[in-house]
Short mmCIF file of C-alpha atoms and ligand atoms in Angstrom, two decimals:
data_model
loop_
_atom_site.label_atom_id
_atom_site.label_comp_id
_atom_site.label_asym_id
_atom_site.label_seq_id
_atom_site.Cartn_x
_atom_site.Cartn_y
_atom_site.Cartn_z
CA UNK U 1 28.75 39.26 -27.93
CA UNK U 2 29.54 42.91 -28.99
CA UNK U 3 27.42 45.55 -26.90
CA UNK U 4 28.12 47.82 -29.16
CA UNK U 5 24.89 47.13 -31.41
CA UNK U 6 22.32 49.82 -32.78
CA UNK U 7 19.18 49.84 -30.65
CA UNK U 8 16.05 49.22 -32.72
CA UNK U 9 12.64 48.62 -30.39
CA UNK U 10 10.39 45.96 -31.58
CA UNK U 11 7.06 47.90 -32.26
CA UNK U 12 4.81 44.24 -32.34
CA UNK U 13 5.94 42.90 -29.47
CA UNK U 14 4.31 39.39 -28.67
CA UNK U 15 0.73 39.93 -27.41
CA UNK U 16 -1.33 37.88 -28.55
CA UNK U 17 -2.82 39.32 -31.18
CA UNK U 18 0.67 39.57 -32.62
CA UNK U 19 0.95 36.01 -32.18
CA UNK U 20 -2.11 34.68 -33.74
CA UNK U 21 -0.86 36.81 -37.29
CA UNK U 22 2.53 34.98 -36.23
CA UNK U 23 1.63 31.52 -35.56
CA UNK U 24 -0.34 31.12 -38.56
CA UNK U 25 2.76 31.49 -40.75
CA UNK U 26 4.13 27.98 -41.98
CA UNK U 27 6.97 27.53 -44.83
CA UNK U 28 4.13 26.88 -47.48
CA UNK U 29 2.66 30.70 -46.77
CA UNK U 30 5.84 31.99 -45.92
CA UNK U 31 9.46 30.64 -47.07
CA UNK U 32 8.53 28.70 -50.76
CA UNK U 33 11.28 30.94 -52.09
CA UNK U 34 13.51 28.66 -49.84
CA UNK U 35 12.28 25.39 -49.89
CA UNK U 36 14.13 24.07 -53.14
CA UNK U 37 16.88 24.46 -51.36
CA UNK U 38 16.90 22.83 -48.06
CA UNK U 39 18.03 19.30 -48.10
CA UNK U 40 18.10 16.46 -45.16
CA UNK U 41 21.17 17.44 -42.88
CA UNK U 42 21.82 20.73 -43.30
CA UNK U 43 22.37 22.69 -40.47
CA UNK U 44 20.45 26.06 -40.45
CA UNK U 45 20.18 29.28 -38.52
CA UNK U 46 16.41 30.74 -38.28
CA UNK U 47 17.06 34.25 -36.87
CA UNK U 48 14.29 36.13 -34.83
CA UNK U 49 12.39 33.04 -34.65
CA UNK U 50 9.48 34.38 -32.70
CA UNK U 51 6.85 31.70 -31.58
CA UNK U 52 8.80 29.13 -33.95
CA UNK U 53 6.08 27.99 -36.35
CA UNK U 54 8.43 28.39 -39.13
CA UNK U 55 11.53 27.55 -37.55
CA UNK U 56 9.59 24.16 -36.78
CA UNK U 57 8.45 23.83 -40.11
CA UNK U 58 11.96 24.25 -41.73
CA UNK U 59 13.63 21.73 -38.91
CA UNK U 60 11.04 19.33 -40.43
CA UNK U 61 12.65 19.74 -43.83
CA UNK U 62 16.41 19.40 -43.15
CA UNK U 63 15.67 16.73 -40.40
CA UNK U 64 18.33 15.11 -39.34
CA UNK U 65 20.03 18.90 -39.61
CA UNK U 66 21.24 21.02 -36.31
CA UNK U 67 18.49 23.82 -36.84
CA UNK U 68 19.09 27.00 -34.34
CA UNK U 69 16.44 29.16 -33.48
CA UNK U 70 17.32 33.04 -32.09
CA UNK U 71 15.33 35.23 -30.86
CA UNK U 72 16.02 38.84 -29.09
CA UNK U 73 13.09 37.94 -27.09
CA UNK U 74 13.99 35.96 -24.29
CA UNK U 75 10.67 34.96 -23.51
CA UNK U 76 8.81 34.48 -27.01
CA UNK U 77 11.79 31.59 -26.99
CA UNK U 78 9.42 29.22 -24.57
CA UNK U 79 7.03 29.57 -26.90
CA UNK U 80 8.93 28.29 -29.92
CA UNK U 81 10.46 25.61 -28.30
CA UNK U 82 6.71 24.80 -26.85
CA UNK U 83 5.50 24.68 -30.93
CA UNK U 84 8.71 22.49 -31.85
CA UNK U 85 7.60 19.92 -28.90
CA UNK U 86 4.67 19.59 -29.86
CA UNK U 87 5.48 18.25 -33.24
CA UNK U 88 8.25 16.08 -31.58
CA UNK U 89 11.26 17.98 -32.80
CA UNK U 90 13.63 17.65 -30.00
CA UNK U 91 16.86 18.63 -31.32
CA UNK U 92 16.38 22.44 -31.70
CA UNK U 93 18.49 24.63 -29.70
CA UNK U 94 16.97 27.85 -28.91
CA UNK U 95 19.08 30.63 -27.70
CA UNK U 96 18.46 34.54 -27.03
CA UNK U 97 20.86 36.89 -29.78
CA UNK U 98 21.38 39.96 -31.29
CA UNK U 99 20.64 39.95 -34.80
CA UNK U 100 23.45 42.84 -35.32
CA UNK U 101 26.08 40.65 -33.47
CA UNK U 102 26.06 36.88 -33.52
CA UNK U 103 27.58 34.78 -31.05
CA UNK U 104 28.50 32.41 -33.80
CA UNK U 105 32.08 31.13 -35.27
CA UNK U 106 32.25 32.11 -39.09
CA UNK U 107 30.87 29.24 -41.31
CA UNK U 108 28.69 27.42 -38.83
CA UNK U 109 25.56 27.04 -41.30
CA UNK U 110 24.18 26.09 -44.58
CA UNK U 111 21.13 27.91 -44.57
CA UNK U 112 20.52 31.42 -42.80
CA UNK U 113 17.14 32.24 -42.38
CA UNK U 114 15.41 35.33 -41.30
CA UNK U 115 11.32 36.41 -41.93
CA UNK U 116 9.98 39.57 -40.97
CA UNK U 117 13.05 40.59 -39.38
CA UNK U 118 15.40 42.80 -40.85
CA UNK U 119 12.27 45.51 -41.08
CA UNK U 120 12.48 45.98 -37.16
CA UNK U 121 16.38 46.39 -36.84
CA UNK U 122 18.22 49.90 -36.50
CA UNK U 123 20.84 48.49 -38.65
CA UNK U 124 19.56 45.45 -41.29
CA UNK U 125 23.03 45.76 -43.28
CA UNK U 126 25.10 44.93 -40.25
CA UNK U 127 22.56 42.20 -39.74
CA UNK U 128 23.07 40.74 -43.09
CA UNK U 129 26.61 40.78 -42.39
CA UNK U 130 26.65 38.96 -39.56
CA UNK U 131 24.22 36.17 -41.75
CA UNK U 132 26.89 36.20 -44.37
CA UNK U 133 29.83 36.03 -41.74
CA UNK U 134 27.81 32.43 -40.13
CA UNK U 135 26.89 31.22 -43.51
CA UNK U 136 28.90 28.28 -44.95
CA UNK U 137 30.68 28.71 -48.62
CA UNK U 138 27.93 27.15 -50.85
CA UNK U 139 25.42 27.84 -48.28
CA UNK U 140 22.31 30.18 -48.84
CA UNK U 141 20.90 33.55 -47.10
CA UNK U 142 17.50 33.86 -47.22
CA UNK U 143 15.40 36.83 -45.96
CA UNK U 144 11.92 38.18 -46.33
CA UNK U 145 9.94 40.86 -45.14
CA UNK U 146 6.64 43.03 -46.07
CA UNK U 147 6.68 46.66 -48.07
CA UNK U 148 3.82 48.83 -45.85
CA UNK U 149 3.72 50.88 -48.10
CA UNK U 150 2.75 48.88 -50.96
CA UNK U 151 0.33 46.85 -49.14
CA UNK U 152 -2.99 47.73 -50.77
CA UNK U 153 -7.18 46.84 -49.78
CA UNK U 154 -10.38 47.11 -51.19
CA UNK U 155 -12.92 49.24 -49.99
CA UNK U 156 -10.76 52.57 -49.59
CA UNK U 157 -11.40 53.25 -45.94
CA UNK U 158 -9.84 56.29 -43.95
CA UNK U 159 -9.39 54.53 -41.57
CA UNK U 160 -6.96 52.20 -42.46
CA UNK U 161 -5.61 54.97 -44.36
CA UNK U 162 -4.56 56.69 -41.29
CA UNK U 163 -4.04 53.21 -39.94
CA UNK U 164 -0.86 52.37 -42.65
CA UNK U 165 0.33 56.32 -41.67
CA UNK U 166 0.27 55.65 -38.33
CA UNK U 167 2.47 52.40 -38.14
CA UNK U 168 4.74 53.53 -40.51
CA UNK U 169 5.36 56.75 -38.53
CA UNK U 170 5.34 54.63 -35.49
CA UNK U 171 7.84 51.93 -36.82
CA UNK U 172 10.33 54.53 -38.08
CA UNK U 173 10.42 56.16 -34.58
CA UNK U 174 11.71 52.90 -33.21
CA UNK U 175 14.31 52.45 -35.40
CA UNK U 176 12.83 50.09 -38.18
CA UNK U 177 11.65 50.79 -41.58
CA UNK U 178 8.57 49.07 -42.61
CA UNK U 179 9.04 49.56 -46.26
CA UNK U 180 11.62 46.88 -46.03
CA UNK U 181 10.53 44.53 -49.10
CA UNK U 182 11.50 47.51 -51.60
CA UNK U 183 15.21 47.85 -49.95
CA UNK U 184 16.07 44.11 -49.31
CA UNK U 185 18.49 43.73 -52.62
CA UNK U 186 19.87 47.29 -51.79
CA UNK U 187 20.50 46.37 -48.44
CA UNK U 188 22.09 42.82 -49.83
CA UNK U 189 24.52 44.61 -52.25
CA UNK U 190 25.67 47.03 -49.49
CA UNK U 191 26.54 44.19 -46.80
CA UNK U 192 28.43 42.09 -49.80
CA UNK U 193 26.69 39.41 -51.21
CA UNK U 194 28.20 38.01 -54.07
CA UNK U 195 25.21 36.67 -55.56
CA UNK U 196 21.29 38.02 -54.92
CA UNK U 197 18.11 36.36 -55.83
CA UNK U 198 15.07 38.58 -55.52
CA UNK U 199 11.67 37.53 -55.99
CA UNK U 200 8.52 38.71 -54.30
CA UNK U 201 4.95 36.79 -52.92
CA UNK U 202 2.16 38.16 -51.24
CA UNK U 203 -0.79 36.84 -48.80
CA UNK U 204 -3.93 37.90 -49.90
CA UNK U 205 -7.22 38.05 -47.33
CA UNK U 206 -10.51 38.18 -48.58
CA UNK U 207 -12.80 34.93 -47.64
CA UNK U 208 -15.27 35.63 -44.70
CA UNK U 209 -13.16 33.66 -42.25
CA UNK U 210 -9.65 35.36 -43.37
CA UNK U 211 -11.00 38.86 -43.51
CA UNK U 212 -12.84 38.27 -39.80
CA UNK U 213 -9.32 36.60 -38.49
CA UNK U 214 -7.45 39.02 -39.82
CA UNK U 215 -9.29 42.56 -39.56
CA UNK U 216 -9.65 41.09 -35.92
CA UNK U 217 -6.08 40.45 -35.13
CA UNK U 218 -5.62 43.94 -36.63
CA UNK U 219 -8.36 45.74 -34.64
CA UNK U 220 -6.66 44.40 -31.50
CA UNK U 221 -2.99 45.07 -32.28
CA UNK U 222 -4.18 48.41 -32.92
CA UNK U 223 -5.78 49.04 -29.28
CA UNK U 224 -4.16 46.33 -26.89
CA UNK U 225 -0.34 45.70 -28.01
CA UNK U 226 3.23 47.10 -27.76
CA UNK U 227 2.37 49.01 -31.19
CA UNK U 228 -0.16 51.04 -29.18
CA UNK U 229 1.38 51.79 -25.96
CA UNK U 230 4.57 52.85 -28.38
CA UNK U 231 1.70 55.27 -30.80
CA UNK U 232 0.59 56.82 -27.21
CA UNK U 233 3.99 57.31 -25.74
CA UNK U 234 4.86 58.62 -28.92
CA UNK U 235 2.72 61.28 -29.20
CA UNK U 236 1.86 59.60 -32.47
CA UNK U 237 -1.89 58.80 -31.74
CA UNK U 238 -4.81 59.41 -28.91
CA UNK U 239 -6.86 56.43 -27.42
CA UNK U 240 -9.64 57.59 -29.21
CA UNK U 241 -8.30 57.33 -32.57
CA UNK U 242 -6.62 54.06 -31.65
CA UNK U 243 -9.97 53.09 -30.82
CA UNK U 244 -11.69 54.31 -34.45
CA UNK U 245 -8.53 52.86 -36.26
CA UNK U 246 -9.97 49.61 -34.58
CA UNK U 247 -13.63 50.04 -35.81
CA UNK U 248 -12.19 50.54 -39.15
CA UNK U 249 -10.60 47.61 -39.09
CA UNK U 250 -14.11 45.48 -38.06
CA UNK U 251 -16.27 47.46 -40.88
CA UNK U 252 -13.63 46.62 -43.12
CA UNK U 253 -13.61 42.68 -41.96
CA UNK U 254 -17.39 42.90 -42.16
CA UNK U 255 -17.33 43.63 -46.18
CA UNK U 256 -18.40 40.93 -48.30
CA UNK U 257 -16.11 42.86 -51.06
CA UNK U 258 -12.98 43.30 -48.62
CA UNK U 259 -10.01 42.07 -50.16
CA UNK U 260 -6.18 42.68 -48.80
CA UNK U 261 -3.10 42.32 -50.11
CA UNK U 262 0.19 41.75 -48.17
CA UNK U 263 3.27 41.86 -50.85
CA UNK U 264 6.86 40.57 -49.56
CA UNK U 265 10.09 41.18 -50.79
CA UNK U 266 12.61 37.80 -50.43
CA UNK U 267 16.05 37.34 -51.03
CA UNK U 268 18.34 34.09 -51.42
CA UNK U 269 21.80 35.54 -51.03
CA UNK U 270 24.99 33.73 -51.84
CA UNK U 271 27.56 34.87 -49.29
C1 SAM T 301 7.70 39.82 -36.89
S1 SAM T 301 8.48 38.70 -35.79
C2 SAM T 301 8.85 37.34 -36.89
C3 SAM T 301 8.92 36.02 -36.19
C4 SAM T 301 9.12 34.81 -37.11
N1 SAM T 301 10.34 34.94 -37.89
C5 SAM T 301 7.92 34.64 -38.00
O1 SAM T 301 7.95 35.10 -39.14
O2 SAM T 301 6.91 34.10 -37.52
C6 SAM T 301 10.10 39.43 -35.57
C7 SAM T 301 10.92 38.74 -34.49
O3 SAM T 301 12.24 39.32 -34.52
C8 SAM T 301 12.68 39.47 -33.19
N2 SAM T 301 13.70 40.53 -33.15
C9 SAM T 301 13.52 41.86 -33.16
N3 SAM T 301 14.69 42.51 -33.09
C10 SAM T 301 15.66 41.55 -33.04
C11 SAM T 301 17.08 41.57 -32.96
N4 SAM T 301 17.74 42.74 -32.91
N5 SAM T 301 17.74 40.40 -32.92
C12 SAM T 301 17.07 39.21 -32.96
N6 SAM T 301 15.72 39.13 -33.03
C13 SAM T 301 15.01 40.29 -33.08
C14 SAM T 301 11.43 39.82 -32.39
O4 SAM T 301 11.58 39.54 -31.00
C15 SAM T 301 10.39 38.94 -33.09
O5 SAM T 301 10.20 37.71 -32.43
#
């Protein structure tokens, strides 16, 4: 593998309060754009795979197809392969890679799949390269990721007005760009896909339960995971206004009228 890749830090990292938001995900709330086109024995290529709810649900669908789950995270791997176990899918291999510089032969895979990844990369069109290099002729790239900026919430709270500043300052600083939904066909075009599919979906949170699961997840990412320690080190927030950042998040959650809206930009590529 080439060590010459662009360094990006992951700003979540995999506390878990990042991995409850994470393990939720399935390929109903998550990859519909894709599912028309997975059939039974293809073999597919789910790239920063995280804790592998996804990658598990998208095994399901092209069982009896090689699926290969890679992660950056060496340890977030056990995890995944934990989740696929559990739901008696044996024949995953897991392995740790760079999403800048695969370790795989040209044409290895029908279906290249990556969620919520190319936001957190130093370099996403070198990234969707390398998917278009391992992607079969015929085969499909398919990518999706969240705009910050456009995500949107009712009450208007301060807080998580300085919240969405914050991360988005943060996230830049690391190397990523969290307004990624906006730039996904951009970034397509410039790495060379013939043929781009856009089409946008959003998760929406506003029942009791959702808004107390996910102002909560929210309150603690803010406080207890790598996105703090990476806002203090930064210079980018204090411990106290971590810690009022997290409030807001509860009074929000506490709303009857709180309502949320995450909205995705996704991509099936044609190499
Ligand atoms: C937001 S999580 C998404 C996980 C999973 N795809 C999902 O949607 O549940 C992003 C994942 O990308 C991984 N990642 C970050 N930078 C990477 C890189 N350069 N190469 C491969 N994986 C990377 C992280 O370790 C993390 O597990």
């Amino acid at each position: 593998m080439s060590k010459t890749h662009p360094e990006s830090r992951y700003v979540h990292g995999h506390h878990t309060s990042v991995l409850r938001s994470h393990r939720w995900r399935t390929a109903a709330n998550s990859a519909a754009y894709l599912l028309p086109e997975l059939r039974p024995g293809q073999a597919l290529l789910d790239l920063g795979c995280g804790p592998g709810t996804l990658t598990a649900d998208l095994a399901a669908r092209v069982a009896p197809g090689q699926v290969t789950a890679v992660d950056h995270a060496p340890a977030i791997l056990a995890t995944a392969r934990a989740e696929a176990e559990s739901r008696g899918l044996t024949g995953i291999r897991f392995d740790t890679a760079d999403a800048h510089a695969l370790d795989f032969e040209d044409d290895s895979f029908d279906v290249v799949h990556a969620h919520q990844v190319l936001q957190h990369l130093a370099d996403p069109v070198r990234a969707l390269r390398e998917m278009r290099r391992v992607c079969r002729p015929g085969g499909v790239v398919a990518v999706r990721d969240a705009d910050y900026a456009a995500m949107t919430w009712y009450p208007e709270h301060p807080g998580l007005d300085g919240w969405l500043d914050r991360y988005r300052r943060v996230a830049r600083a690391e190397g990523g760009e969290p307004d990624a939904g906006r730039r996904l066909v951009a970034w397509a075009r410039e790495a060379g896909f013939a043929e781009v599919t856009a089409s946008a979906t959003a998760w929406c949170f506003a029942s009791e339960a959702d808004r107390a699961w996910w102002s909560g997840l929210w309150a603690e990412r803010t406080t207890d995971s790598s996105f703090a320690d990476l806002a203090l080190a930064g210079g980018h927030a204090t411990a106290e206004e971590l810690r009022a950042t997290a409030e807001a998040w509860h009074a929000w959650g506490a709303d009857p009228d709180g309502w949320f809206l995450v909205p995705h930009g996704e991509l099936l590529c044609r190499p």
